[in-house]
mmCIF file of C-alpha atoms in Angstrom:
data_model
loop_
_atom_site.group_PDB
_atom_site.id
_atom_site.type_symbol
_atom_site.label_atom_id
_atom_site.label_comp_id
_atom_site.label_asym_id
_atom_site.label_seq_id
_atom_site.Cartn_x
_atom_site.Cartn_y
_atom_site.Cartn_z
ATOM 1 C CA MET A 1 -71.093 12.899 84.843
ATOM 2 C CA TYR A 2 -68.125 15.310 84.321
ATOM 3 C CA ALA A 3 -69.851 17.623 82.063
ATOM 4 C CA LYS A 4 -70.841 20.058 85.143
ATOM 5 C CA PHE A 5 -67.259 19.802 86.385
ATOM 6 C CA PHE A 6 -65.702 21.036 83.041
ATOM 7 C CA GLY A 7 -68.537 23.952 82.654
ATOM 8 C CA LEU A 8 -70.179 22.165 79.725
ATOM 9 C CA SER A 9 -73.507 21.988 78.197
ATOM 10 C CA GLN A 10 -73.307 17.857 78.312
ATOM 11 C CA THR A 11 -71.240 15.568 77.913
ATOM 12 C CA PRO A 12 -69.014 15.660 74.096
ATOM 13 C CA PHE A 13 -68.383 12.298 73.650
ATOM 14 C CA SER A 14 -71.268 10.340 73.771
ATOM 15 C CA ILE A 15 -71.983 7.724 71.121
ATOM 16 C CA ALA A 16 -75.369 8.590 70.131
ATOM 17 C CA PRO A 17 -76.123 9.472 66.530
ATOM 18 C CA ASP A 18 -76.699 13.648 67.572
ATOM 19 C CA PRO A 19 -76.494 15.365 64.258
ATOM 20 C CA ARG A 20 -75.401 18.181 66.250
ATOM 21 C CA TYR A 21 -72.096 16.811 67.025
ATOM 22 C CA LEU A 22 -71.518 15.706 63.679
ATOM 23 C CA TYR A 23 -68.436 16.689 62.209
ATOM 24 C CA MET A 24 -68.210 17.391 58.524
ATOM 25 C CA SER A 25 -64.781 16.055 57.028
ATOM 26 C CA GLU A 26 -64.217 15.688 53.484
ATOM 27 C CA ARG A 27 -65.471 12.117 53.296
ATOM 28 C CA HIS A 28 -68.853 12.779 55.838
ATOM 29 C CA ARG A 29 -69.914 15.730 52.775
ATOM 30 C CA ASP A 30 -69.169 12.960 50.333
ATOM 31 C CA ALA A 31 -71.183 10.476 52.345
ATOM 32 C CA LEU A 32 -74.179 13.194 52.520
ATOM 33 C CA ALA A 33 -73.681 14.528 49.169
ATOM 34 C CA HIS A 34 -74.304 11.081 47.530
ATOM 35 C CA LEU A 35 -77.707 10.648 49.661
ATOM 36 C CA LEU A 36 -78.897 14.095 48.639
ATOM 37 C CA TRP A 37 -78.402 12.987 45.299
ATOM 38 C CA GLY A 38 -79.820 9.694 45.227
ATOM 39 C CA VAL A 39 -83.068 11.129 46.501
ATOM 40 C CA GLY A 40 -83.414 12.864 43.172
ATOM 41 C CA ALA A 41 -81.825 10.590 41.158
ATOM 42 C CA GLY A 42 -85.558 9.204 40.285
ATOM 43 C CA GLY A 43 -86.011 5.564 42.002
ATOM 44 C CA GLY A 44 -83.672 3.055 42.416
ATOM 45 C CA PHE A 45 -81.009 1.952 45.896
ATOM 46 C CA VAL A 46 -78.343 4.154 47.403
ATOM 47 C CA LEU A 47 -75.745 2.307 48.952
ATOM 48 C CA LEU A 48 -74.045 3.910 51.759
ATOM 49 C CA SER A 49 -71.537 1.348 53.750
ATOM 50 C CA GLY A 50 -68.726 2.162 56.324
ATOM 51 C CA ASP A 51 -66.814 0.031 59.400
ATOM 52 C CA ILE A 52 -68.515 -0.068 62.496
ATOM 53 C CA GLY A 53 -68.652 3.271 64.157
ATOM 54 C CA ALA A 54 -67.559 5.129 61.278
ATOM 55 C CA GLY A 55 -70.348 7.789 61.664
ATOM 56 C CA LYS A 56 -72.984 6.078 59.137
ATOM 57 C CA THR A 57 -76.147 6.747 61.282
ATOM 58 C CA THR A 58 -75.453 9.652 62.599
ATOM 59 C CA VAL A 59 -74.819 11.210 58.690
ATOM 60 C CA CYS A 60 -78.394 9.469 57.795
ATOM 61 C CA ARG A 61 -79.311 11.411 60.750
ATOM 62 C CA CYS A 62 -78.020 14.680 59.476
ATOM 63 C CA PHE A 63 -79.340 13.377 55.924
ATOM 64 C CA LEU A 64 -83.369 13.424 57.385
ATOM 65 C CA GLU A 65 -83.011 16.439 58.484
ATOM 66 C CA GLN A 66 -82.119 18.521 55.098
ATOM 67 C CA LEU A 67 -85.135 16.496 52.847
ATOM 68 C CA PRO A 68 -87.193 18.740 51.375
ATOM 69 C CA PRO A 69 -90.468 18.990 53.099
ATOM 70 C CA GLN A 70 -92.105 17.019 50.039
ATOM 71 C CA CYS A 71 -90.321 13.897 50.528
ATOM 72 C CA THR A 72 -92.353 10.802 52.825
ATOM 73 C CA VAL A 73 -89.923 8.947 54.864
ATOM 74 C CA ALA A 74 -90.277 5.155 55.893
ATOM 75 C CA TYR A 75 -87.137 4.128 58.166
ATOM 76 C CA ILE A 76 -85.930 0.836 59.322
ATOM 77 C CA PHE A 77 -83.222 -0.109 62.031
ATOM 78 C CA ASN A 78 -83.957 -3.733 62.501
ATOM 79 C CA PRO A 79 -83.668 -5.438 59.213
ATOM 80 C CA SER A 80 -83.269 -9.318 60.495
ATOM 81 C CA LEU A 81 -87.138 -9.722 58.936
ATOM 82 C CA THR A 82 -89.098 -12.512 56.941
ATOM 83 C CA VAL A 83 -90.376 -10.983 53.624
ATOM 84 C CA ASP A 84 -93.852 -10.961 54.913
ATOM 85 C CA GLU A 85 -92.508 -8.809 58.020
ATOM 86 C CA LEU A 86 -90.888 -6.440 55.820
ATOM 87 C CA LEU A 87 -93.768 -5.762 53.886
ATOM 88 C CA GLN A 88 -95.725 -5.473 57.359
ATOM 89 C CA THR A 89 -93.378 -2.804 57.966
ATOM 90 C CA VAL A 90 -92.622 -0.693 55.165
ATOM 91 C CA CYS A 91 -96.444 -0.070 55.105
ATOM 92 C CA GLN A 92 -96.491 0.593 58.857
ATOM 93 C CA GLU A 93 -93.483 2.784 58.997
ATOM 94 C CA PHE A 94 -95.538 4.696 56.112
ATOM 95 C CA GLY A 95 -98.586 4.747 57.789
ATOM 96 C CA VAL A 96 -99.922 2.317 54.826
ATOM 97 C CA ALA A 97 -103.478 0.630 56.322
ATOM 98 C CA LEU A 98 -102.822 -3.375 55.619
ATOM 99 C CA PRO A 99 -105.543 -5.239 53.838
ATOM 100 C CA GLU A 100 -107.926 -6.471 56.459
ATOM 101 C CA ALA A 101 -108.676 -9.814 54.514
ATOM 102 C CA PRO A 102 -106.600 -12.257 55.510
ATOM 103 C CA GLN A 103 -103.600 -13.696 53.496
ATOM 104 C CA THR A 104 -103.126 -16.647 51.267
ATOM 105 C CA PRO A 105 -100.307 -17.915 53.068
ATOM 106 C CA GLY A 106 -96.976 -16.971 51.064
ATOM 107 C CA SER A 107 -98.882 -14.448 49.266
ATOM 108 C CA THR A 108 -97.790 -11.087 49.738
ATOM 109 C CA LYS A 109 -100.248 -9.216 46.791
ATOM 110 C CA GLY A 110 -102.778 -7.608 48.993
ATOM 111 C CA MET A 111 -99.625 -5.403 50.532
ATOM 112 C CA VAL A 112 -97.784 -4.891 47.471
ATOM 113 C CA ASP A 113 -101.387 -3.272 46.118
ATOM 114 C CA ALA A 114 -101.915 -1.380 49.327
ATOM 115 C CA LEU A 115 -97.859 0.252 48.994
ATOM 116 C CA ASN A 116 -98.227 0.538 45.126
ATOM 117 C CA THR A 117 -101.724 2.642 45.812
ATOM 118 C CA PHE A 118 -100.134 4.296 48.460
ATOM 119 C CA LEU A 119 -97.390 5.157 46.222
ATOM 120 C CA LEU A 120 -99.008 6.309 43.338
ATOM 121 C CA GLN A 121 -101.095 8.714 45.639
ATOM 122 C CA GLU A 122 -97.948 10.167 47.038
ATOM 123 C CA HIS A 123 -96.704 10.774 43.592
ATOM 124 C CA ALA A 124 -100.133 12.267 42.288
ATOM 125 C CA ALA A 125 -99.623 14.839 45.295
ATOM 126 C CA GLY A 126 -96.147 15.569 44.694
ATOM 127 C CA ARG A 127 -94.434 13.906 47.167
ATOM 128 C CA SER A 128 -92.014 11.338 46.931
ATOM 129 C CA CYS A 129 -90.890 8.322 48.952
ATOM 130 C CA VAL A 130 -87.852 7.153 50.601
ATOM 131 C CA LEU A 131 -87.092 3.848 52.261
ATOM 132 C CA ILE A 132 -83.877 3.723 54.751
ATOM 133 C CA ILE A 133 -83.186 0.679 55.738
ATOM 134 C CA ASP A 134 -80.021 0.795 58.192
ATOM 135 C CA GLU A 135 -77.724 -1.906 59.092
ATOM 136 C CA ALA A 136 -78.641 -3.612 55.666
ATOM 137 C CA GLN A 137 -75.868 -6.337 55.635
ATOM 138 C CA SER A 138 -78.150 -7.978 57.805
ATOM 139 C CA LEU A 139 -80.844 -8.329 55.098
ATOM 140 C CA SER A 140 -81.428 -11.901 53.641
ATOM 141 C CA ALA A 141 -81.549 -12.654 49.647
ATOM 142 C CA PRO A 142 -85.200 -13.035 49.425
ATOM 143 C CA VAL A 143 -85.412 -10.028 51.285
ATOM 144 C CA LEU A 144 -83.242 -8.496 49.269
ATOM 145 C CA GLU A 145 -85.264 -9.728 46.091
ATOM 146 C CA GLN A 146 -88.393 -8.495 47.462
ATOM 147 C CA LEU A 147 -86.847 -5.003 48.090
ATOM 148 C CA ARG A 148 -85.653 -4.858 44.041
ATOM 149 C CA LEU A 149 -89.288 -5.934 43.257
ATOM 150 C CA LEU A 150 -90.340 -3.087 45.004
ATOM 151 C CA THR A 151 -88.484 -0.608 42.807
ATOM 152 C CA ASN A 152 -90.446 -2.229 39.985
ATOM 153 C CA LEU A 153 -93.339 0.070 41.200
ATOM 154 C CA GLU A 154 -93.533 3.139 38.799
ATOM 155 C CA THR A 155 -94.935 5.898 36.434
ATOM 156 C CA ALA A 156 -94.196 6.356 32.739
ATOM 157 C CA GLU A 157 -92.006 8.774 33.909
ATOM 158 C CA ARG A 158 -90.425 7.454 37.178
ATOM 159 C CA LYS A 159 -90.258 4.739 39.736
ATOM 160 C CA LEU A 160 -92.359 5.328 43.230
ATOM 161 C CA LEU A 161 -89.834 4.451 46.020
ATOM 162 C CA GLN A 162 -85.989 5.240 46.543
ATOM 163 C CA ILE A 163 -84.263 3.128 48.905
ATOM 164 C CA ILE A 164 -81.052 3.353 50.804
ATOM 165 C CA LEU A 165 -79.039 0.703 52.410
ATOM 166 C CA ILE A 166 -76.494 1.714 54.834
ATOM 167 C CA GLY A 167 -74.289 -1.185 56.343
ATOM 168 C CA GLN A 168 -71.310 -2.269 57.305
ATOM 169 C CA PRO A 169 -68.899 -3.172 54.212
ATOM 170 C CA GLU A 170 -69.502 -6.924 53.534
ATOM 171 C CA LEU A 171 -73.211 -5.096 52.216
ATOM 172 C CA ARG A 172 -71.007 -4.191 49.215
ATOM 173 C CA ASP A 173 -69.912 -8.033 49.114
ATOM 174 C CA ILE A 174 -73.487 -9.314 49.629
ATOM 175 C CA LEU A 175 -74.563 -7.369 46.732
ATOM 176 C CA ALA A 176 -71.500 -8.141 44.462
ATOM 177 C CA ARG A 177 -72.977 -12.072 44.379
ATOM 178 C CA PRO A 178 -73.752 -13.167 40.726
ATOM 179 C CA GLU A 179 -77.533 -13.923 42.193
ATOM 180 C CA LEU A 180 -78.224 -10.046 42.892
ATOM 181 C CA GLU A 181 -76.943 -8.814 39.875
ATOM 182 C CA GLN A 182 -79.939 -7.630 38.900
ATOM 183 C CA LEU A 183 -80.304 -5.344 42.062
ATOM 184 C CA SER A 184 -76.790 -4.385 41.865
ATOM 185 C CA GLN A 185 -77.360 -3.100 38.580
ATOM 186 C CA ARG A 186 -80.185 -0.351 39.923
ATOM 187 C CA VAL A 187 -77.789 1.240 42.627
ATOM 188 C CA VAL A 188 -77.368 4.365 41.241
ATOM 189 C CA ALA A 189 -75.340 5.980 43.992
ATOM 190 C CA GLN A 190 -72.580 4.403 46.545
ATOM 191 C CA PHE A 191 -69.925 5.273 49.039
ATOM 192 C CA HIS A 192 -67.910 3.939 51.338
ATOM 193 C CA LEU A 193 -67.303 5.831 54.200
ATOM 194 C CA GLU A 194 -63.678 5.798 56.036
ATOM 195 C CA ALA A 195 -62.023 6.250 59.234
ATOM 196 C CA LEU A 196 -60.766 9.512 59.751
ATOM 197 C CA SER A 197 -57.111 10.443 58.895
ATOM 198 C CA PRO A 198 -54.641 12.090 61.898
ATOM 199 C CA ALA A 199 -55.553 15.651 61.033
ATOM 200 C CA GLU A 200 -59.117 14.606 61.051
ATOM 201 C CA THR A 201 -59.325 12.926 64.251
ATOM 202 C CA HIS A 202 -57.968 16.158 65.954
ATOM 203 C CA GLN A 203 -60.613 18.522 64.533
ATOM 204 C CA TYR A 204 -63.221 15.921 65.058
ATOM 205 C CA VAL A 205 -61.991 16.107 69.369
ATOM 206 C CA GLN A 206 -61.846 19.824 68.973
ATOM 207 C CA HIS A 207 -65.272 20.185 67.107
ATOM 208 C CA ARG A 208 -67.033 17.988 69.702
ATOM 209 C CA LEU A 209 -65.175 19.896 72.716
ATOM 210 C CA SER A 210 -66.490 23.150 71.292
ATOM 211 C CA VAL A 211 -69.831 22.284 70.744
ATOM 212 C CA ALA A 212 -70.086 21.099 74.231
ATOM 213 C CA GLY A 213 -69.291 24.269 75.096
ATOM 214 C CA TRP A 214 -65.095 23.418 76.270
ATOM 215 C CA GLN A 215 -63.690 27.140 77.229
ATOM 216 C CA GLY A 216 -59.688 27.705 76.483
ATOM 217 C CA PRO A 217 -57.454 25.088 75.857
ATOM 218 C CA SER A 218 -57.569 21.455 74.530
ATOM 219 C CA PRO A 219 -57.462 19.320 77.259
ATOM 220 C CA PHE A 220 -55.260 16.458 74.847
ATOM 221 C CA GLU A 221 -51.884 17.513 73.936
ATOM 222 C CA PRO A 222 -50.752 16.828 70.233
ATOM 223 C CA ARG A 223 -49.064 13.872 71.926
ATOM 224 C CA ALA A 224 -51.944 12.365 73.625
ATOM 225 C CA LEU A 225 -53.853 12.800 70.068
ATOM 226 C CA ALA A 226 -51.642 10.988 68.011
ATOM 227 C CA ARG A 227 -51.897 8.256 70.343
ATOM 228 C CA ILE A 228 -55.498 8.493 70.668
ATOM 229 C CA GLN A 229 -55.352 8.576 66.667
ATOM 230 C CA GLN A 230 -53.226 5.304 66.870
ATOM 231 C CA LEU A 231 -55.406 3.511 69.836
ATOM 232 C CA THR A 232 -58.820 4.324 67.318
ATOM 233 C CA LYS A 233 -57.716 3.555 64.571
ATOM 234 C CA GLY A 234 -59.846 6.533 63.319
ATOM 235 C CA VAL A 235 -62.990 5.161 64.198
ATOM 236 C CA PRO A 236 -65.263 8.004 65.696
ATOM 237 C CA ARG A 237 -67.037 5.796 68.278
ATOM 238 C CA ARG A 238 -63.898 4.448 69.180
ATOM 239 C CA ILE A 239 -62.404 7.937 69.772
ATOM 240 C CA ASN A 240 -65.910 8.604 71.765
ATOM 241 C CA LEU A 241 -64.840 6.350 73.907
ATOM 242 C CA LEU A 242 -61.608 6.914 74.542
ATOM 243 C CA CYS A 243 -61.890 10.555 75.191
ATOM 244 C CA ASP A 244 -64.977 10.173 77.211
ATOM 245 C CA ARG A 245 -62.833 7.719 79.938
ATOM 246 C CA ALA A 246 -60.111 10.352 79.991
ATOM 247 C CA LEU A 247 -62.147 13.086 80.713
ATOM 248 C CA LEU A 248 -63.763 11.209 83.035
ATOM 249 C CA GLY A 249 -60.076 10.201 84.828
ATOM 250 C CA LEU A 250 -59.148 13.696 84.466
ATOM 251 C CA MET A 251 -62.532 15.265 86.621
ATOM 252 C CA ARG A 252 -61.187 11.968 89.036
ATOM 253 C CA TRP A 253 -57.743 13.003 89.362
ATOM 254 C CA ALA A 254 -58.531 16.837 89.438
ATOM 255 C CA SER A 255 -60.666 15.666 92.558
ATOM 256 C CA ARG A 256 -58.554 14.224 94.841
ATOM 257 C CA PRO A 257 -58.195 15.773 98.513
ATOM 258 C CA SER A 258 -54.339 16.616 97.859
ATOM 259 C CA ILE A 259 -55.429 18.381 94.498
ATOM 260 C CA ALA A 260 -58.796 20.111 95.652
ATOM 261 C CA THR A 261 -56.873 22.498 97.657
ATOM 262 C CA TRP A 262 -55.074 23.540 95.121
ATOM 263 C CA SER A 263 -56.017 27.162 93.321
ATOM 264 C CA THR A 264 -58.129 26.887 89.977
ATOM 265 C CA LYS A 265 -55.795 28.582 88.049
ATOM 266 C CA ARG A 266 -53.260 26.072 89.687
ATOM 267 C CA ARG A 267 -55.169 23.012 88.143
ATOM 268 C CA TRP A 268 -56.581 24.002 85.156
ATOM 269 C CA ARG A 269 -52.530 24.578 84.597
ATOM 270 C CA CYS A 270 -51.692 21.459 85.855
ATOM 271 C CA LEU A 271 -54.756 19.587 83.822
ATOM 272 C CA HIS A 272 -53.484 20.966 80.224
ATOM 273 C CA ALA A 273 -49.926 20.246 81.078
ATOM 274 C CA ARG A 274 -50.231 16.201 82.278
ATOM 275 C CA VAL A 275 -52.154 15.263 79.593
ATOM 276 C CA LEU A 276 -49.284 12.266 78.489
ATOM 277 C CA PRO A 277 -49.714 9.521 75.675
ATOM 278 C CA ARG A 278 -48.971 6.949 77.891
ATOM 279 C CA HIS A 279 -49.947 3.404 77.104
ATOM 280 C CA ARG A 280 -50.570 -0.304 79.318
ATOM 281 C CA LYS A 281 -51.584 -3.216 77.035
ATOM 282 C CA ARG A 282 -54.817 -3.825 78.915
ATOM 283 C CA LEU A 283 -58.243 -5.780 77.282
ATOM 284 C CA GLY A 284 -57.051 -5.193 73.705
ATOM 285 C CA TRP A 285 -56.753 -1.659 74.555
ATOM 286 C CA GLY A 286 -54.669 0.969 76.483
ATOM 287 C CA VAL A 287 -54.802 3.737 78.612
ATOM 288 C CA LEU A 288 -54.013 7.284 78.468
ATOM 289 C CA GLY A 289 -51.792 8.608 81.826
ATOM 290 C CA CYS A 290 -53.334 11.399 83.404
ATOM 291 C CA SER A 291 -50.835 12.855 86.035
ATOM 292 C CA GLY A 292 -50.334 9.260 87.308
ATOM 293 C CA ALA A 293 -53.753 8.186 86.892
ATOM 294 C CA TRP A 294 -54.219 5.780 84.582
ATOM 295 C CA VAL A 295 -58.018 5.894 82.570
ATOM 296 C CA LEU A 296 -59.109 2.660 80.842
ATOM 297 C CA ALA A 297 -59.927 3.040 77.679
ATOM 298 C CA CYS A 298 -62.321 -0.184 76.128
#
């Protein structure tokens, strides 16, 4: 809505996981490095955890863009599945033809055999297979056990399937349970993606504005950026929501009839001078003051 008003190519603070907007803080670089290293680890599990909105999915999208061409990838983003549904989904994502003969109730042998044949063919062709499961904290214990069994598919030299689990912090607690010890022992790499520091929040905001084509000084003063850090706790998705509402409020303020008659230079100067970090409690969040206009940040 406000992109054209500010001369931007697109909205800079969308919550869509667009890799072009990925701000590579040190911890994001470490997270990406762990994923890339895990692909070459020869099988097993790689774990990426982080709070809601920390940027896990965006890091994963960037990871997918950097995978070597000899990797075949299956991506599951709705893991609330039974064991049978999981195997069917894995086969479908890899393009494996499911057995035509009806399965014995409770038996997964046909699907596992078909998947094993596919993985062996990929290995013989010099390709490696990677299964990525997002929101993995929703996986049930039986499904996690089935995933562990899939990592038993191997040749004499290496395992045939690399599994990457991406989820919220409770995923680590789930894998620490005694009944899942066999699976946790197969985790070859893990990384927890934490929130941004105050300095990184400042850089993150500037980075997204620059990618969207912002020209000139930042619309957010240092005091406003400090308030953004305080309200969002450095969580990127929250930062996006707050900054998006703030810029929308700026546009509405600058479009008021009493201000629209000002010269462009005067309005521009006032826009940069009056983004002040005011705060009022509302709906558990706060607001940023923009020349007397309150912008709700949900």
